[in-house]
Short mmCIF file of C-alpha atoms and ligand atoms in Angstrom, two decimals:
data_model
loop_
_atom_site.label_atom_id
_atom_site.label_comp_id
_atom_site.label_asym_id
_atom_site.label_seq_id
_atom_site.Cartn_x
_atom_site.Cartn_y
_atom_site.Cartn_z
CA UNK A 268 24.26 -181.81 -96.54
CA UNK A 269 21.39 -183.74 -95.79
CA UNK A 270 18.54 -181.39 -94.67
CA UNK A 271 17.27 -182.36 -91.23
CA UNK A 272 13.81 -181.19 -90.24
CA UNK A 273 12.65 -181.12 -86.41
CA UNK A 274 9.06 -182.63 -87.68
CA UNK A 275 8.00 -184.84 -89.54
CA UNK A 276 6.08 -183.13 -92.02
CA UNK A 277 6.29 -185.18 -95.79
CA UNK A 278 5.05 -182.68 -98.54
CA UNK A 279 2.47 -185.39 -98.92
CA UNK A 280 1.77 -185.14 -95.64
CA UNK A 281 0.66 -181.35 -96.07
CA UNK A 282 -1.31 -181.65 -98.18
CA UNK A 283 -3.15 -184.64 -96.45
CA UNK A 284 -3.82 -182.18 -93.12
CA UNK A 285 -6.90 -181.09 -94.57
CA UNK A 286 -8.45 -184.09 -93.77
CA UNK A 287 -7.45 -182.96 -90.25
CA UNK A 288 -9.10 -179.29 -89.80
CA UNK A 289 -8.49 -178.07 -86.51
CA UNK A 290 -10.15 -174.90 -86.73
CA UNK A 291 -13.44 -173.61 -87.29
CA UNK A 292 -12.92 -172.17 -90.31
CA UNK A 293 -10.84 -174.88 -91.41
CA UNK A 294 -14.11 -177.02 -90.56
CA UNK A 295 -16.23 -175.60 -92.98
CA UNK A 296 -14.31 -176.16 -96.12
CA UNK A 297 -13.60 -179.81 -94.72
CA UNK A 298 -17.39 -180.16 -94.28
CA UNK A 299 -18.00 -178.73 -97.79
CA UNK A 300 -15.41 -180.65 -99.36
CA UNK A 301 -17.55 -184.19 -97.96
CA UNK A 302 -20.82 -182.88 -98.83
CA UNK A 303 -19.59 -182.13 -102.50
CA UNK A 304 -18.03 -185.36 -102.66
CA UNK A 305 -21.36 -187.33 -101.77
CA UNK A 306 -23.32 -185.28 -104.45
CA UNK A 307 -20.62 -186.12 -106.70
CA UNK A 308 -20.43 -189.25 -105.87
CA UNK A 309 -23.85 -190.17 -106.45
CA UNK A 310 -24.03 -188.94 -109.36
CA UNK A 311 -21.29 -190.74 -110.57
CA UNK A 312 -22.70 -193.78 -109.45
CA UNK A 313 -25.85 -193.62 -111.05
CA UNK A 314 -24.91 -191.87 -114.22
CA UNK A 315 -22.07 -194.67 -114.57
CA UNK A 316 -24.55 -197.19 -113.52
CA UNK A 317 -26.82 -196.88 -116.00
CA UNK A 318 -24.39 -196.38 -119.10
CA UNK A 319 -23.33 -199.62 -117.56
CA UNK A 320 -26.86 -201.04 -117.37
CA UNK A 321 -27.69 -199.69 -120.96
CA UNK A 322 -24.72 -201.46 -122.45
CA UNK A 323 -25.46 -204.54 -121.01
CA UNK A 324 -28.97 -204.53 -121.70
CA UNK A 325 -29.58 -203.20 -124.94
CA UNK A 326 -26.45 -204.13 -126.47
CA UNK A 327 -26.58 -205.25 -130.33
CA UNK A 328 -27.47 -209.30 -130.79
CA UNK A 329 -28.21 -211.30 -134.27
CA UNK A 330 -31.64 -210.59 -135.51
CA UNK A 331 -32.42 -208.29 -132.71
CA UNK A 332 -34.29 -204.57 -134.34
CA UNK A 333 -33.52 -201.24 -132.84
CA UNK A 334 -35.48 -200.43 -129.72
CA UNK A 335 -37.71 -197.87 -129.75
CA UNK A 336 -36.76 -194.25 -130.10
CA UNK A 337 -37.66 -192.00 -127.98
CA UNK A 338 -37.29 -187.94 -128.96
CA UNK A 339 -39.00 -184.80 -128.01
CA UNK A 340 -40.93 -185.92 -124.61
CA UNK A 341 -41.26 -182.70 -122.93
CA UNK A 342 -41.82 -184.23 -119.27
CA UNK A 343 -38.29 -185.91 -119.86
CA UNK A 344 -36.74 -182.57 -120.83
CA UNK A 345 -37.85 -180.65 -118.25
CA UNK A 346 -36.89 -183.54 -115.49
CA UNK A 347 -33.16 -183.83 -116.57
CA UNK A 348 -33.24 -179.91 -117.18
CA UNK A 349 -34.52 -179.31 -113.81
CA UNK A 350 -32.52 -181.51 -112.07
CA UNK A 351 -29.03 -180.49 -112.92
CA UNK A 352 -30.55 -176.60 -112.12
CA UNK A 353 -31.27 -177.83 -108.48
CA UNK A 354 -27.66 -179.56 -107.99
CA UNK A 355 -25.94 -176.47 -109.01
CA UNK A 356 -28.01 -174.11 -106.88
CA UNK A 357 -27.47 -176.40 -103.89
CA UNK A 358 -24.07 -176.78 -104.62
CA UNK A 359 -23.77 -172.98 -105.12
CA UNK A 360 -25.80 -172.32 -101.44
CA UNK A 361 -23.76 -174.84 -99.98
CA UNK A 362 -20.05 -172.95 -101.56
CA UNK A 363 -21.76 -169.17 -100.76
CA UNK A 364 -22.47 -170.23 -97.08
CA UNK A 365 -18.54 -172.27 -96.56
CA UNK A 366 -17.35 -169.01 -98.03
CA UNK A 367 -19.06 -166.54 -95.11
CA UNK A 368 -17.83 -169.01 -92.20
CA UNK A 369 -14.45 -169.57 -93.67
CA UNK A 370 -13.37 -166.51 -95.17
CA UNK A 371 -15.81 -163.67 -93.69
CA UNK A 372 -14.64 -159.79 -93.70
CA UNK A 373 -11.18 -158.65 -92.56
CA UNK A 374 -11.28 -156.54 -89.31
CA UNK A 375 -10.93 -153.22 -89.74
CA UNK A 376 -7.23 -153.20 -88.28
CA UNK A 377 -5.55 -156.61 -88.80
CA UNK A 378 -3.93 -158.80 -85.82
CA UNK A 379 -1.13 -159.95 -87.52
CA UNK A 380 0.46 -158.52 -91.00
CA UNK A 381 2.27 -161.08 -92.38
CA UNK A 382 4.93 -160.57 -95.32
CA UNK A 383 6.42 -162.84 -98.11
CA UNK A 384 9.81 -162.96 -98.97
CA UNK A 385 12.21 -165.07 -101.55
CA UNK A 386 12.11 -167.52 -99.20
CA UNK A 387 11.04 -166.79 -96.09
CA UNK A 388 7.94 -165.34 -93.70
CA UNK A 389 7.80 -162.07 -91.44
CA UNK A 390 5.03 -161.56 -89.15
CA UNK A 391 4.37 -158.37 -87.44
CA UNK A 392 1.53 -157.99 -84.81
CA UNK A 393 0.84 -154.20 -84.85
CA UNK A 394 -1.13 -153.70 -81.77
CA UNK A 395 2.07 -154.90 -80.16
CA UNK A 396 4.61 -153.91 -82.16
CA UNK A 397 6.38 -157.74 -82.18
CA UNK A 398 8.24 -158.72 -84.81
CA UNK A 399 9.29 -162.52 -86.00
CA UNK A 400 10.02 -164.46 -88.40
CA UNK A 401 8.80 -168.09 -89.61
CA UNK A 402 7.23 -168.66 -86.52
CA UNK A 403 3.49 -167.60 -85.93
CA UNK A 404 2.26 -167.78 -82.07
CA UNK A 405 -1.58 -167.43 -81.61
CA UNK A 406 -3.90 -168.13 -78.48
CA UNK A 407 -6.34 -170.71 -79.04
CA UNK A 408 -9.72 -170.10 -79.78
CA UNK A 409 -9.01 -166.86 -81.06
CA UNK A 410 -9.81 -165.70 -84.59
CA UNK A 411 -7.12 -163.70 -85.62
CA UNK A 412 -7.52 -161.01 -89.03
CA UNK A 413 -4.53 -161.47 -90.89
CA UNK A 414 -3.41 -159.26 -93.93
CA UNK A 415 -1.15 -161.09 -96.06
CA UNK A 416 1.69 -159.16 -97.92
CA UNK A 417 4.35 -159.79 -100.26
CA UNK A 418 7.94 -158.00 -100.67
CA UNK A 419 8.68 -159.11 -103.93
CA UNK A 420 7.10 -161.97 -105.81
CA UNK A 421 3.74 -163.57 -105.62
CA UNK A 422 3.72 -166.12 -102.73
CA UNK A 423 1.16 -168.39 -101.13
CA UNK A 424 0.59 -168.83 -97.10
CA UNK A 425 -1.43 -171.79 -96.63
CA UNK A 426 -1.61 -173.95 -92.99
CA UNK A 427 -3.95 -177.07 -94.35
CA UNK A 428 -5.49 -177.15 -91.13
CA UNK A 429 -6.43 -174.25 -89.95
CA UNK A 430 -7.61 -171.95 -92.85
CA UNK A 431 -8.09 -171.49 -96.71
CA UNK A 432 -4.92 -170.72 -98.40
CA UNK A 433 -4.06 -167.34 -99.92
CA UNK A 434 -1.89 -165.86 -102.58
CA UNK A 435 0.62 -162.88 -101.15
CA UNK A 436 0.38 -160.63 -103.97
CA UNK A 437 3.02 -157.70 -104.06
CA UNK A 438 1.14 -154.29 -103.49
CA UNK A 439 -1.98 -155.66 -103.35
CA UNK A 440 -3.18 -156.64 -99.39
CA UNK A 441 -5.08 -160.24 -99.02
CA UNK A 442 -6.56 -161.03 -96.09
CA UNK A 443 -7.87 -164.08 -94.16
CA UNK A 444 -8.68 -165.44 -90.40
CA UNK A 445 -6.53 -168.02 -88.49
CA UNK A 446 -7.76 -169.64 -85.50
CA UNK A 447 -6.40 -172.86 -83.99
CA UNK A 448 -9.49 -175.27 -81.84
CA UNK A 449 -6.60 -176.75 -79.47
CA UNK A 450 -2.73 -176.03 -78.62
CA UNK A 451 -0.46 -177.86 -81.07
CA UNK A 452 2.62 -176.84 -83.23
CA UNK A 453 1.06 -176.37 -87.26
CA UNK A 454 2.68 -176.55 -90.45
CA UNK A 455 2.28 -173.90 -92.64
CA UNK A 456 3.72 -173.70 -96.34
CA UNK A 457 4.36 -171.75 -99.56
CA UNK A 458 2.01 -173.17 -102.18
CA UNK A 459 2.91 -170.68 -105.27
CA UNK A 460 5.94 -171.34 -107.12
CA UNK A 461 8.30 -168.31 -105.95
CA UNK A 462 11.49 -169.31 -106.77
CA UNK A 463 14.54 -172.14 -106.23
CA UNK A 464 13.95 -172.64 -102.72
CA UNK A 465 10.15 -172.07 -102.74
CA UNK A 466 10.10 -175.23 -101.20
CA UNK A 467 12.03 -174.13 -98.57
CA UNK A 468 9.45 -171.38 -97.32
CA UNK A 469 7.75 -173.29 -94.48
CA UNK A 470 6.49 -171.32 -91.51
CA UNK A 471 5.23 -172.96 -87.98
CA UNK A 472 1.50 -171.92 -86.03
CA UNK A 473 2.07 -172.13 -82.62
CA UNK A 474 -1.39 -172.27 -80.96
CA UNK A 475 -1.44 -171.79 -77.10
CA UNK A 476 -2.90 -170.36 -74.22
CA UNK A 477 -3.64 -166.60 -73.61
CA UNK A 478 -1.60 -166.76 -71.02
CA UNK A 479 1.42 -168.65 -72.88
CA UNK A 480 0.84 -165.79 -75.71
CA UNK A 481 0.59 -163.18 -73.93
CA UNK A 482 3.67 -164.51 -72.09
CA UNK A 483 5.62 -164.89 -75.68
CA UNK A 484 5.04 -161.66 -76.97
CA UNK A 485 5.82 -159.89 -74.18
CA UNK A 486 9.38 -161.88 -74.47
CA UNK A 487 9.26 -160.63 -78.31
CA UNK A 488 9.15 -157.23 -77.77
CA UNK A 489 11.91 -157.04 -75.32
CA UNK A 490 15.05 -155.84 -76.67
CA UNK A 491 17.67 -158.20 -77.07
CA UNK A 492 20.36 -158.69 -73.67
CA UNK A 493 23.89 -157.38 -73.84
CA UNK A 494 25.58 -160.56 -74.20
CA UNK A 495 27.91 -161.22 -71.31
CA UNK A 496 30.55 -164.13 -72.34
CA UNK A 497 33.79 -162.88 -74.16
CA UNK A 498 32.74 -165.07 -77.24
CA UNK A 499 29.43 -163.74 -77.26
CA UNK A 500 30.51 -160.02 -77.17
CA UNK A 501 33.00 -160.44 -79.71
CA UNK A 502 30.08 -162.20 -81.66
CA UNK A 503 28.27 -159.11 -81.28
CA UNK A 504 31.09 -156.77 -82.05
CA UNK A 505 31.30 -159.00 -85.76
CA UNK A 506 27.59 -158.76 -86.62
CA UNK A 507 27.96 -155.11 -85.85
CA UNK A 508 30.72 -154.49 -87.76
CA UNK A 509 30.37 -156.91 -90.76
CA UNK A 510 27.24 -156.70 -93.97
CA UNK A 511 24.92 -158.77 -91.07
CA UNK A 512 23.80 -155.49 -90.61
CA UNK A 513 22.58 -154.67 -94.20
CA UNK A 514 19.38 -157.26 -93.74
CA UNK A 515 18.73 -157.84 -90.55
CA UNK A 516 17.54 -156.06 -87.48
CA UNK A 517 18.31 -156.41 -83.73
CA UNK A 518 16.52 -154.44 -81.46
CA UNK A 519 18.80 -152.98 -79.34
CA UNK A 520 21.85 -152.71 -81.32
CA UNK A 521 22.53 -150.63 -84.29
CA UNK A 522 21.20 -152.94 -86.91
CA UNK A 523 17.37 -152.18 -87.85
CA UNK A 524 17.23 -153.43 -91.44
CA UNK A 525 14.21 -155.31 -92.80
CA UNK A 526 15.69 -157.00 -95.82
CA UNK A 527 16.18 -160.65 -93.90
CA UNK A 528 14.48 -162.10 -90.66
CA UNK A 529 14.19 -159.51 -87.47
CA UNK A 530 16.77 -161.69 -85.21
CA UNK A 531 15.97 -160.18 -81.75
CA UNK A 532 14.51 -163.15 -80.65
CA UNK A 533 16.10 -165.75 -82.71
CA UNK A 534 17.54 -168.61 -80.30
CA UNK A 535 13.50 -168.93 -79.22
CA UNK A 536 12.74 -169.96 -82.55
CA UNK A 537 12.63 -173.77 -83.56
CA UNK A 538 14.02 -173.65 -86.85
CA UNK A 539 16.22 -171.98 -89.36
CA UNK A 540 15.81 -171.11 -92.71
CA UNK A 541 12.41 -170.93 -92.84
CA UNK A 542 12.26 -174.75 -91.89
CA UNK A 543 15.42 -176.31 -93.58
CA UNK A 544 16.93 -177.54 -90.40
CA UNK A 545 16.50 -177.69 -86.76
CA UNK A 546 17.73 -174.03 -85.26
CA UNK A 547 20.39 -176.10 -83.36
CA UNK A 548 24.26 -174.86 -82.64
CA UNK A 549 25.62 -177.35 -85.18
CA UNK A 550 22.42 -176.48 -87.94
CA UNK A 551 23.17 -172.60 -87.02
CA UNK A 552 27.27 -173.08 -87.61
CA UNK A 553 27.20 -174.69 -90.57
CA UNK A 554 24.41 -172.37 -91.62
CA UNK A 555 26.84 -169.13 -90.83
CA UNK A 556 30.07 -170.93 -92.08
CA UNK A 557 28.25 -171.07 -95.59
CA UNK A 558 24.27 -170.30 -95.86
CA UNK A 559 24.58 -171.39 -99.61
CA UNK A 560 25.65 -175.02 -99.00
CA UNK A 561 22.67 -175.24 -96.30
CA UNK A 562 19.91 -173.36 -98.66
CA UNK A 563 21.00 -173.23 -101.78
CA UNK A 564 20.20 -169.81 -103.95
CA UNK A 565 19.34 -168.25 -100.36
CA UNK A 566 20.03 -164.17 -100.19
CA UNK A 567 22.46 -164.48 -97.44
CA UNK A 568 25.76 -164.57 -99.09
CA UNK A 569 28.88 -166.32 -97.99
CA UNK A 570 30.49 -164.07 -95.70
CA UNK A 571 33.66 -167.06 -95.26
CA UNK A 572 33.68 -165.98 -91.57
CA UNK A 573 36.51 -168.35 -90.14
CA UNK A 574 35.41 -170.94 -87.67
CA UNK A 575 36.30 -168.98 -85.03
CA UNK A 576 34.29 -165.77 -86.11
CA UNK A 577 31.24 -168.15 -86.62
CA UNK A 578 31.64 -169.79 -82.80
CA UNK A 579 31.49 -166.49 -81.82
CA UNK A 580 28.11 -165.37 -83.51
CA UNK A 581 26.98 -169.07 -82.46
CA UNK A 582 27.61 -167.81 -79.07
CA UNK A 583 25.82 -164.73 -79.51
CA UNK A 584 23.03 -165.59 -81.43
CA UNK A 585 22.37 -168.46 -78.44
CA UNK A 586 22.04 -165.80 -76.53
CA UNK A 587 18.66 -164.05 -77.86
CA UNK A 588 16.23 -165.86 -76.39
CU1 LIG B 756 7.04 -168.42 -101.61
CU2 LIG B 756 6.61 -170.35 -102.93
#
């Protein structure tokens, strides 16, 4: 199974997005990160320089005597005490500010609660009351508090471009702002170990409009349609009356567990699996005829539906839009 992803996002290529912040917050520890590196730099270059310089210079030749030794010049002492002093301080100013703009206080009630899972990503926004999974809309240019949590293990939710990232520690709230500058489609990943398919816990910021949020979450919170193809009721009719149940949650049927992704909306989502493969009808059958051979040590067992049960929930998964 060769595992097919819509973008083309390289693991190196995460990490690389922070040389692309796209966010105001994301700014500031970009901004930081240069300023550090010229201090750093400079250092570098003259503290390097004149080791280099000294061995050149005074190295040892034939006949030559010692130069002269210096020790105990107080004006000296003080200088390369003082100096250091200053470079920390600044450097410390410099951290204490980044930290305000990037990371300031969480709102008193968060905009989006989003959850950890072996190996996978639920976000809930509570004013609303939507519910999805692996797939984070916001509206650009707006700061959104976000409390992180975790349901079992420690986790990490980090999008390179947009903020700081942030360990999802169980029973223990974190919290940090998102905010995208423009619209665009962002990459977000797990960056604590969690687990065999921790690198299989990528998530996808969807920065748009107010209007095109606004416009998505009201299509979130609807409940899902009665499906009305024979395939697709008789896909219904399984999931109902099969373990789907157990984990996952439709609004508007019977099932309301929380174990596995909320599926109400699941055909608007891009991918599957928390970013294995494209959510496509031949990614979503194979994914249904055995979730193990897609994602390997996934929770979702291996039901061994027959092909015909999984065309049917095909069908009726392709129907929540
Ligand atoms: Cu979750 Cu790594």
């Amino acid at each position: 199974m060769e595992h097919s992803v819509a973008f083309p996002f390289l693991p190196i290529g995460t990490v690389l997005r922070v040389f692309a912040p796209d966010s105001p917050q994301a700014h500031s520890i970009f901004n930081l990160g240069i300023v550090v590196t010229i201090i750093l730099g400079t250092i570098f270059v003259l503290v390097g320089g004149a080791i280099v310089y000294a061995l050149m210079r005074f190295r040892w030749r034939e006949g030559e005597p010692d130069p002269d030794q210096l020790a105990g010049n107080k004006t000296v002492e003080i200088i390369w005490t003082l100096i250091p002093c200053a470079i920390v301080l600044a450097l410390f100013l410099l951290t204490a500010r980044t930290m305000g703009r990037s990371d300031p206080a969480p709102a008193p009630e968060p905009d989006l609660v989003v959850t950890g899972h072996q190996w996978w990503w639920e976000a809930r926004y509570p004013k609303s009351g939507a519910v999805v999974a692996n797939e984070i809309h916001i509206p650009v240019g707006n700061a959104f508090s976000v409390r992180l949590d975790s349901a079992d293990v420690l986790h990490e939710f980090w999008v390179p471009e947009l903020a700081r990232k942030i360990t999802a520690v169980p029973g223990h709230p974190n919290h940090l702002w998102i905010e995208a500058d423009k619209p665009g489609t962002y990459l977000g990943v797990c960056s604590e170990f969690c687990g065999t398919e921790h690198a299989w816990m990528h998530f996808l910021v969807i920065a748009q409009s107010q209007a095109e949020f606004d416009a998505w979450q009201k299509a979130q919170l609807a409940p899902a349609a009665t499906p009305v193809g024979d395939s697709a009721a008789k896909g219904l009719a399984l999931f109902q009356q099969t373990s789907c149940v157990n984990c996952h949650a439709i609004n508007g049927t019977s099932a309301n567990a929380g174990v596995g992704p909320d599926l109400t909306h699941f055909a608007s989502r891009r991918q599957l699996g928390a970013g294995i493969a494209e959510n496509t009808r031949a990614n979503l059958h194979r994914w249904l005829k055995d979730p193990q051979q897609v994602k390997p040590g996934v929770k979702m067992p291996d039901f061994k539906f027959t092909d015909e049960q999984v065309t049917q929930l095909v069908d009726y998964f392709e129907t929540l839009k």
